[in-house]
mmCIF file of C-alpha atoms and ligand atoms in Angstrom:
data_model
loop_
_atom_site.group_PDB
_atom_site.id
_atom_site.type_symbol
_atom_site.label_atom_id
_atom_site.label_comp_id
_atom_site.label_asym_id
_atom_site.label_seq_id
_atom_site.Cartn_x
_atom_site.Cartn_y
_atom_site.Cartn_z
ATOM 1 C CA MET A 18 -29.074 -10.282 12.429
ATOM 2 C CA ILE A 19 -27.827 -7.272 10.423
ATOM 3 C CA PRO A 20 -28.386 -7.987 6.690
ATOM 4 C CA VAL A 21 -25.404 -8.114 4.327
ATOM 5 C CA ILE A 22 -25.402 -8.097 0.522
ATOM 6 C CA THR A 23 -22.117 -9.284 -0.969
ATOM 7 C CA ILE A 24 -21.014 -8.309 -4.469
ATOM 8 C CA ASP A 25 -17.902 -10.164 -5.598
ATOM 9 C CA GLY A 26 -16.273 -10.143 -8.998
ATOM 10 C CA PRO A 27 -13.117 -9.519 -11.017
ATOM 11 C CA SER A 28 -11.242 -6.210 -11.468
ATOM 12 C CA ALA A 29 -13.040 -3.379 -13.185
ATOM 13 C CA SER A 30 -16.327 -5.269 -13.367
ATOM 14 C CA GLY A 31 -18.134 -2.179 -12.082
ATOM 15 C CA LYS A 32 -18.975 -3.777 -8.742
ATOM 16 C CA GLY A 33 -17.819 -0.701 -6.790
ATOM 17 C CA SER A 34 -20.225 1.681 -8.551
ATOM 18 C CA VAL A 35 -23.043 -0.849 -8.404
ATOM 19 C CA ALA A 36 -22.449 -1.705 -4.723
ATOM 20 C CA GLU A 37 -22.319 1.964 -3.709
ATOM 21 C CA ARG A 38 -25.631 2.675 -5.433
ATOM 22 C CA VAL A 39 -27.338 -0.363 -3.927
ATOM 23 C CA ALA A 40 -26.116 0.764 -0.480
ATOM 24 C CA LEU A 41 -27.334 4.302 -1.084
ATOM 25 C CA HIS A 42 -30.744 3.069 -2.231
ATOM 26 C CA LEU A 43 -31.221 0.871 0.852
ATOM 27 C CA GLY A 44 -29.588 3.326 3.292
ATOM 28 C CA PHE A 45 -26.974 0.645 4.101
ATOM 29 C CA HIS A 46 -23.274 1.034 4.913
ATOM 30 C CA TYR A 47 -20.775 0.241 2.170
ATOM 31 C CA LEU A 48 -17.492 -1.677 2.362
ATOM 32 C CA ASP A 49 -14.980 -1.457 -0.497
ATOM 33 C CA SER A 50 -12.763 -4.321 0.691
ATOM 34 C CA GLY A 51 -10.326 -3.895 -2.213
ATOM 35 C CA ALA A 52 -9.438 -0.505 -0.723
ATOM 36 C CA LEU A 53 -7.978 -2.243 2.334
ATOM 37 C CA TYR A 54 -5.667 -4.346 0.132
ATOM 38 C CA ARG A 55 -4.706 -1.275 -1.906
ATOM 39 C CA LEU A 56 -3.979 0.681 1.286
ATOM 40 C CA THR A 57 -1.898 -2.157 2.741
ATOM 41 C CA ALA A 58 0.166 -2.217 -0.462
ATOM 42 C CA LEU A 59 0.510 1.568 -0.461
ATOM 43 C CA ALA A 60 1.540 1.699 3.202
ATOM 44 C CA ALA A 61 4.088 -1.059 2.537
ATOM 45 C CA ARG A 62 5.575 0.822 -0.429
ATOM 46 C CA GLN A 63 5.761 4.025 1.606
ATOM 47 C CA ALA A 64 7.560 2.153 4.402
ATOM 48 C CA GLY A 65 9.959 0.526 1.915
ATOM 49 C CA VAL A 66 8.651 -2.984 2.702
ATOM 50 C CA SER A 67 9.004 -5.553 -0.079
ATOM 51 C CA LEU A 68 5.715 -7.103 -1.223
ATOM 52 C CA GLU A 69 6.940 -10.608 -0.485
ATOM 53 C CA GLN A 70 7.648 -10.191 3.232
ATOM 54 C CA GLU A 71 4.459 -11.806 4.500
ATOM 55 C CA THR A 72 4.967 -11.346 8.247
ATOM 56 C CA VAL A 73 6.049 -7.723 7.899
ATOM 57 C CA LEU A 74 3.090 -7.051 5.590
ATOM 58 C CA GLN A 75 0.757 -8.597 8.150
ATOM 59 C CA GLY A 76 2.078 -5.996 10.621
ATOM 60 C CA VAL A 77 1.495 -3.249 8.054
ATOM 61 C CA ALA A 78 -2.128 -4.422 7.649
ATOM 62 C CA GLN A 79 -2.592 -4.579 11.416
ATOM 63 C CA ASN A 80 -1.344 -1.021 11.927
ATOM 64 C CA LEU A 81 -3.112 0.603 8.955
ATOM 65 C CA ASP A 82 -4.073 4.112 10.007
ATOM 66 C CA VAL A 83 -7.028 4.571 7.672
ATOM 67 C CA HIS A 84 -9.845 7.045 7.630
ATOM 68 C CA PHE A 85 -12.744 7.042 5.131
ATOM 69 C CA GLU A 86 -14.861 10.166 4.835
ATOM 70 C CA ALA A 87 -17.225 11.560 2.208
ATOM 71 C CA GLY A 88 -15.722 9.544 -0.640
ATOM 72 C CA ASN A 89 -12.135 10.376 0.337
ATOM 73 C CA THR A 90 -9.529 8.113 1.931
ATOM 74 C CA TRP A 91 -6.709 9.123 4.277
ATOM 75 C CA LEU A 92 -3.712 6.963 5.070
ATOM 76 C CA GLY A 93 -1.587 8.150 7.991
ATOM 77 C CA GLY A 94 -3.184 11.589 7.720
ATOM 78 C CA HIS A 95 -2.541 11.976 3.954
ATOM 79 C CA ASP A 96 -5.291 12.059 1.346
ATOM 80 C CA VAL A 97 -4.543 9.050 -0.909
ATOM 81 C CA THR A 98 -7.889 8.956 -2.752
ATOM 82 C CA THR A 99 -6.307 9.329 -6.208
ATOM 83 C CA LEU A 100 -3.024 7.546 -5.526
ATOM 84 C CA MET A 101 -4.704 4.334 -4.356
ATOM 85 C CA ARG A 102 -6.671 4.071 -7.627
ATOM 86 C CA SER A 103 -3.550 3.955 -9.835
ATOM 87 C CA GLU A 104 -2.840 0.812 -11.848
ATOM 88 C CA SER A 105 0.484 0.295 -10.074
ATOM 89 C CA CYS A 106 -1.284 0.291 -6.703
ATOM 90 C CA ALA A 107 -3.837 -2.204 -8.089
ATOM 91 C CA ARG A 108 -0.993 -4.482 -9.196
ATOM 92 C CA ASP A 109 0.703 -4.230 -5.792
ATOM 93 C CA ALA A 110 -2.626 -4.889 -4.060
ATOM 94 C CA SER A 111 -3.164 -8.092 -5.985
ATOM 95 C CA MET A 112 0.253 -9.374 -4.797
ATOM 96 C CA VAL A 113 -0.413 -8.426 -1.184
ATOM 97 C CA ALA A 114 -3.909 -9.969 -1.378
ATOM 98 C CA ALA A 115 -2.418 -13.374 -2.243
ATOM 99 C CA LEU A 116 -0.790 -13.599 1.215
ATOM 100 C CA PRO A 117 -2.888 -15.597 3.736
ATOM 101 C CA ALA A 118 -1.496 -13.723 6.788
ATOM 102 C CA VAL A 119 -2.566 -10.373 5.316
ATOM 103 C CA ARG A 120 -6.043 -11.715 4.524
ATOM 104 C CA ARG A 121 -6.415 -13.090 8.059
ATOM 105 C CA GLU A 122 -5.327 -9.747 9.484
ATOM 106 C CA LEU A 123 -7.913 -7.795 7.494
ATOM 107 C CA LEU A 124 -10.808 -10.116 8.357
ATOM 108 C CA ALA A 125 -11.913 -8.460 11.632
ATOM 109 C CA ARG A 126 -11.525 -4.977 10.125
ATOM 110 C CA GLN A 127 -13.891 -5.942 7.298
ATOM 111 C CA ARG A 128 -16.437 -7.604 9.599
ATOM 112 C CA ALA A 129 -16.554 -4.451 11.750
ATOM 113 C CA PHE A 130 -18.325 -2.698 8.838
ATOM 114 C CA ARG A 131 -21.431 -4.834 9.521
ATOM 115 C CA GLN A 132 -23.545 -2.249 11.266
ATOM 116 C CA SER A 133 -27.248 -1.472 11.427
ATOM 117 C CA PRO A 134 -29.329 -1.119 9.298
ATOM 118 C CA GLY A 135 -27.242 -3.226 6.869
ATOM 119 C CA LEU A 136 -24.134 -3.518 4.716
ATOM 120 C CA VAL A 137 -23.277 -3.865 1.046
ATOM 121 C CA ALA A 138 -19.745 -5.290 0.714
ATOM 122 C CA ASP A 139 -17.791 -5.638 -2.510
ATOM 123 C CA GLY A 140 -14.614 -7.606 -3.204
ATOM 124 C CA ARG A 141 -13.498 -11.111 -4.131
ATOM 125 C CA ASP A 142 -14.324 -13.228 -1.083
ATOM 126 C CA MET A 143 -17.127 -11.279 0.590
ATOM 127 C CA GLY A 144 -19.680 -14.069 0.108
ATOM 128 C CA SER A 145 -17.304 -17.017 0.404
ATOM 129 C CA VAL A 146 -15.164 -16.050 3.423
ATOM 130 C CA VAL A 147 -15.891 -12.708 5.084
ATOM 131 C CA PHE A 148 -19.715 -12.809 5.249
ATOM 132 C CA PRO A 149 -20.664 -16.431 4.493
ATOM 133 C CA ASP A 150 -24.102 -15.827 6.087
ATOM 134 C CA ALA A 151 -24.954 -12.895 3.758
ATOM 135 C CA CYS A 152 -28.641 -12.813 2.817
ATOM 136 C CA LEU A 153 -27.831 -12.108 -0.836
ATOM 137 C CA LYS A 154 -24.631 -13.005 -2.712
ATOM 138 C CA VAL A 155 -23.938 -11.645 -6.199
ATOM 139 C CA PHE A 156 -21.086 -12.464 -8.587
ATOM 140 C CA LEU A 157 -20.778 -9.467 -10.879
ATOM 141 C CA THR A 158 -18.668 -9.734 -14.001
ATOM 142 C CA ALA A 159 -18.225 -8.534 -17.589
ATOM 143 C CA LYS A 160 -16.055 -9.539 -20.561
ATOM 144 C CA PRO A 161 -12.361 -8.557 -20.094
ATOM 145 C CA GLU A 162 -12.431 -6.247 -23.161
ATOM 146 C CA ILE A 163 -15.407 -4.358 -21.761
ATOM 147 C CA ARG A 164 -13.797 -4.062 -18.333
ATOM 148 C CA ALA A 165 -10.596 -2.708 -19.922
ATOM 149 C CA GLN A 166 -12.619 -0.112 -21.826
ATOM 150 C CA ARG A 167 -14.490 0.946 -18.668
ATOM 151 C CA ARG A 168 -11.248 1.237 -16.668
ATOM 152 C CA TYR A 169 -9.729 3.263 -19.546
ATOM 153 C CA ASN A 170 -12.675 5.686 -19.499
ATOM 154 C CA GLN A 171 -12.414 6.057 -15.704
ATOM 155 C CA LEU A 172 -8.682 6.826 -15.807
ATOM 156 C CA ILE A 173 -9.010 9.311 -18.663
ATOM 157 C CA GLU A 174 -11.893 11.012 -16.857
ATOM 158 C CA LYS A 175 -9.634 11.439 -13.815
ATOM 159 C CA GLY A 176 -6.942 13.006 -16.031
ATOM 160 C CA MET A 177 -4.637 9.946 -15.783
ATOM 161 C CA SER A 178 -2.920 8.455 -18.834
ATOM 162 C CA ALA A 179 -3.802 4.927 -19.984
ATOM 163 C CA SER A 180 -3.459 2.405 -22.813
ATOM 164 C CA ILE A 181 -6.281 -0.057 -23.534
ATOM 165 C CA ASP A 182 -3.850 -2.809 -24.537
ATOM 166 C CA ASN A 183 -1.884 -2.512 -21.300
ATOM 167 C CA LEU A 184 -5.073 -2.362 -19.252
ATOM 168 C CA LEU A 185 -6.414 -5.507 -20.914
ATOM 169 C CA GLN A 186 -3.156 -7.329 -20.264
ATOM 170 C CA ASP A 187 -3.188 -6.195 -16.620
ATOM 171 C CA ILE A 188 -6.828 -7.225 -16.177
ATOM 172 C CA ARG A 189 -6.139 -10.701 -17.567
ATOM 173 C CA ALA A 190 -3.052 -11.123 -15.344
ATOM 174 C CA ARG A 191 -4.962 -9.965 -12.260
ATOM 175 C CA ASP A 192 -7.944 -12.210 -13.082
ATOM 176 C CA ALA A 193 -5.578 -15.171 -13.248
ATOM 177 C CA ARG A 194 -3.829 -14.228 -9.985
ATOM 178 C CA ASP A 195 -7.110 -13.582 -8.127
ATOM 179 C CA ALA A 196 -8.684 -16.845 -9.346
ATOM 180 C CA MET A 197 -5.669 -19.163 -9.040
ATOM 181 C CA ARG A 198 -4.327 -18.139 -5.634
ATOM 182 C CA GLY A 199 -4.632 -20.612 -2.773
ATOM 183 C CA ALA A 200 -5.980 -18.096 -0.223
ATOM 184 C CA SER A 201 -9.637 -17.095 -0.784
ATOM 185 C CA PRO A 202 -9.585 -17.269 -4.588
ATOM 186 C CA LEU A 203 -12.219 -15.457 -6.617
ATOM 187 C CA VAL A 204 -15.045 -17.965 -7.177
ATOM 188 C CA GLN A 205 -18.710 -17.633 -8.044
ATOM 189 C CA GLY A 206 -19.752 -20.362 -5.612
ATOM 190 C CA GLU A 207 -23.425 -20.091 -4.671
ATOM 191 C CA ALA A 208 -23.734 -16.422 -5.705
ATOM 192 C CA HIS A 209 -26.207 -15.153 -8.341
ATOM 193 C CA LEU A 210 -24.331 -14.487 -11.604
ATOM 194 C CA LEU A 211 -24.743 -10.970 -13.008
ATOM 195 C CA ASP A 212 -22.944 -10.342 -16.323
ATOM 196 C CA THR A 213 -23.002 -6.594 -16.995
ATOM 197 C CA SER A 214 -21.268 -6.697 -20.406
ATOM 198 C CA ASP A 215 -24.467 -5.427 -22.024
ATOM 199 C CA GLN A 216 -25.969 -3.687 -19.008
ATOM 200 C CA THR A 217 -25.890 -0.191 -17.577
ATOM 201 C CA ILE A 218 -25.083 0.411 -13.916
ATOM 202 C CA ASP A 219 -28.761 1.231 -13.293
ATOM 203 C CA GLN A 220 -29.892 -2.092 -14.774
ATOM 204 C CA ALA A 221 -27.447 -3.996 -12.578
ATOM 205 C CA VAL A 222 -28.585 -2.057 -9.496
ATOM 206 C CA ARG A 223 -32.250 -2.782 -10.276
ATOM 207 C CA GLN A 224 -31.533 -6.502 -10.683
ATOM 208 C CA ILE A 225 -29.763 -6.681 -7.305
ATOM 209 C CA LEU A 226 -32.572 -4.775 -5.565
ATOM 210 C CA THR A 227 -35.100 -7.192 -7.097
ATOM 211 C CA TRP A 228 -33.120 -10.192 -5.829
ATOM 212 C CA TYR A 229 -32.798 -8.556 -2.414
ATOM 213 C CA ARG A 230 -36.548 -7.949 -2.150
ATOM 214 C CA ASP A 231 -37.085 -11.646 -2.887
ATOM 215 C CA CYS A 232 -34.841 -12.661 0.025
ATOM 216 C CA PRO A 233 -36.633 -14.342 2.931
ATOM 217 C CA GLY A 234 -37.633 -11.793 5.582
ATOM 218 C CA VAL A 235 -37.172 -8.700 3.389
ATOM 219 C CA ARG A 236 -40.320 -6.640 2.768
ATOM 220 C CA GLY A 237 -41.095 -3.274 1.195
ATOM 221 C CA THR A 238 -37.527 -1.910 0.908
HETATM 222 O O1 DC B 6 -11.367 -4.424 -6.172
HETATM 223 P P1 DC B 6 -9.986 -3.813 -6.291
HETATM 224 O O2 DC B 6 -9.469 -3.739 -7.715
HETATM 225 O O3 DC B 6 -9.877 -2.503 -5.582
HETATM 226 O O4 DC B 6 -9.023 -4.833 -5.493
HETATM 227 C C1 DC B 6 -7.627 -4.647 -5.421
HETATM 228 C C2 DC B 6 -6.943 -5.999 -5.265
HETATM 229 O O5 DC B 6 -7.293 -6.573 -4.001
HETATM 230 C C3 DC B 6 -7.315 -7.035 -6.335
HETATM 231 O O6 DC B 6 -6.161 -7.562 -6.959
HETATM 232 C C4 DC B 6 -7.961 -8.158 -5.608
HETATM 233 C C5 DC B 6 -7.699 -7.910 -4.164
HETATM 234 N N1 DC B 6 -8.885 -8.140 -3.341
HETATM 235 C C6 DC B 6 -9.000 -9.353 -2.725
HETATM 236 O O7 DC B 6 -8.155 -10.218 -2.906
HETATM 237 N N2 DC B 6 -10.046 -9.602 -1.902
HETATM 238 C C7 DC B 6 -10.995 -8.670 -1.721
HETATM 239 N N3 DC B 6 -12.019 -8.941 -0.910
HETATM 240 C C8 DC B 6 -10.914 -7.422 -2.371
HETATM 241 C C9 DC B 6 -9.839 -7.186 -3.210
#
């Protein structure tokens, strides 16, 4: 069985950076499942599809022409690496992600990332729905104010404009939508809780690697 580590958590909790580093350390593949929801929303916007048309959006998800390479993402042959990280795309993604038909459609695409020697997958329902048999499940979070500050720093670093107050409001609204929705809501479930409010990325990575090494059947990684 190919091992999977799932890292779920709310927006801007830092799970992407942590998951990527854990994957790099172990030589595992990495799945950023949120990217698939962002890309579905982006493709829908580009095609002029409203974000409430569930069946049409399911078709958009099914036909996503996506290519990931060396940290960049192409949608239909266009580099959308920066565009898909905008706050408006994040908002759209959280609406699209609430639709059960879209989630069902993206399931097989996500599971196809499980390849040897292993996978680190981050998102909201990686441990609860997509990879329920994962050998290690982590729920990574931080206080909303800290997440807003981190997202602000990221956007400013990328040369984008941002307001902390707006980001905090957005984060709270998205937390509520992700946790309250009927389809695969964000829940901690049986995952190990990792609150990174007072932790660096390196500390979080070390903690996850320690948990992983304690998993049954894992030796000397
Ligand atoms: O992790 P992110 O901010 O890139 O995710 C974008 C949106 O997609 C977010 O609102 C939650 C949603 N999402 C989800 O519902 N399930 C996942 N496995 C990953 C992301």
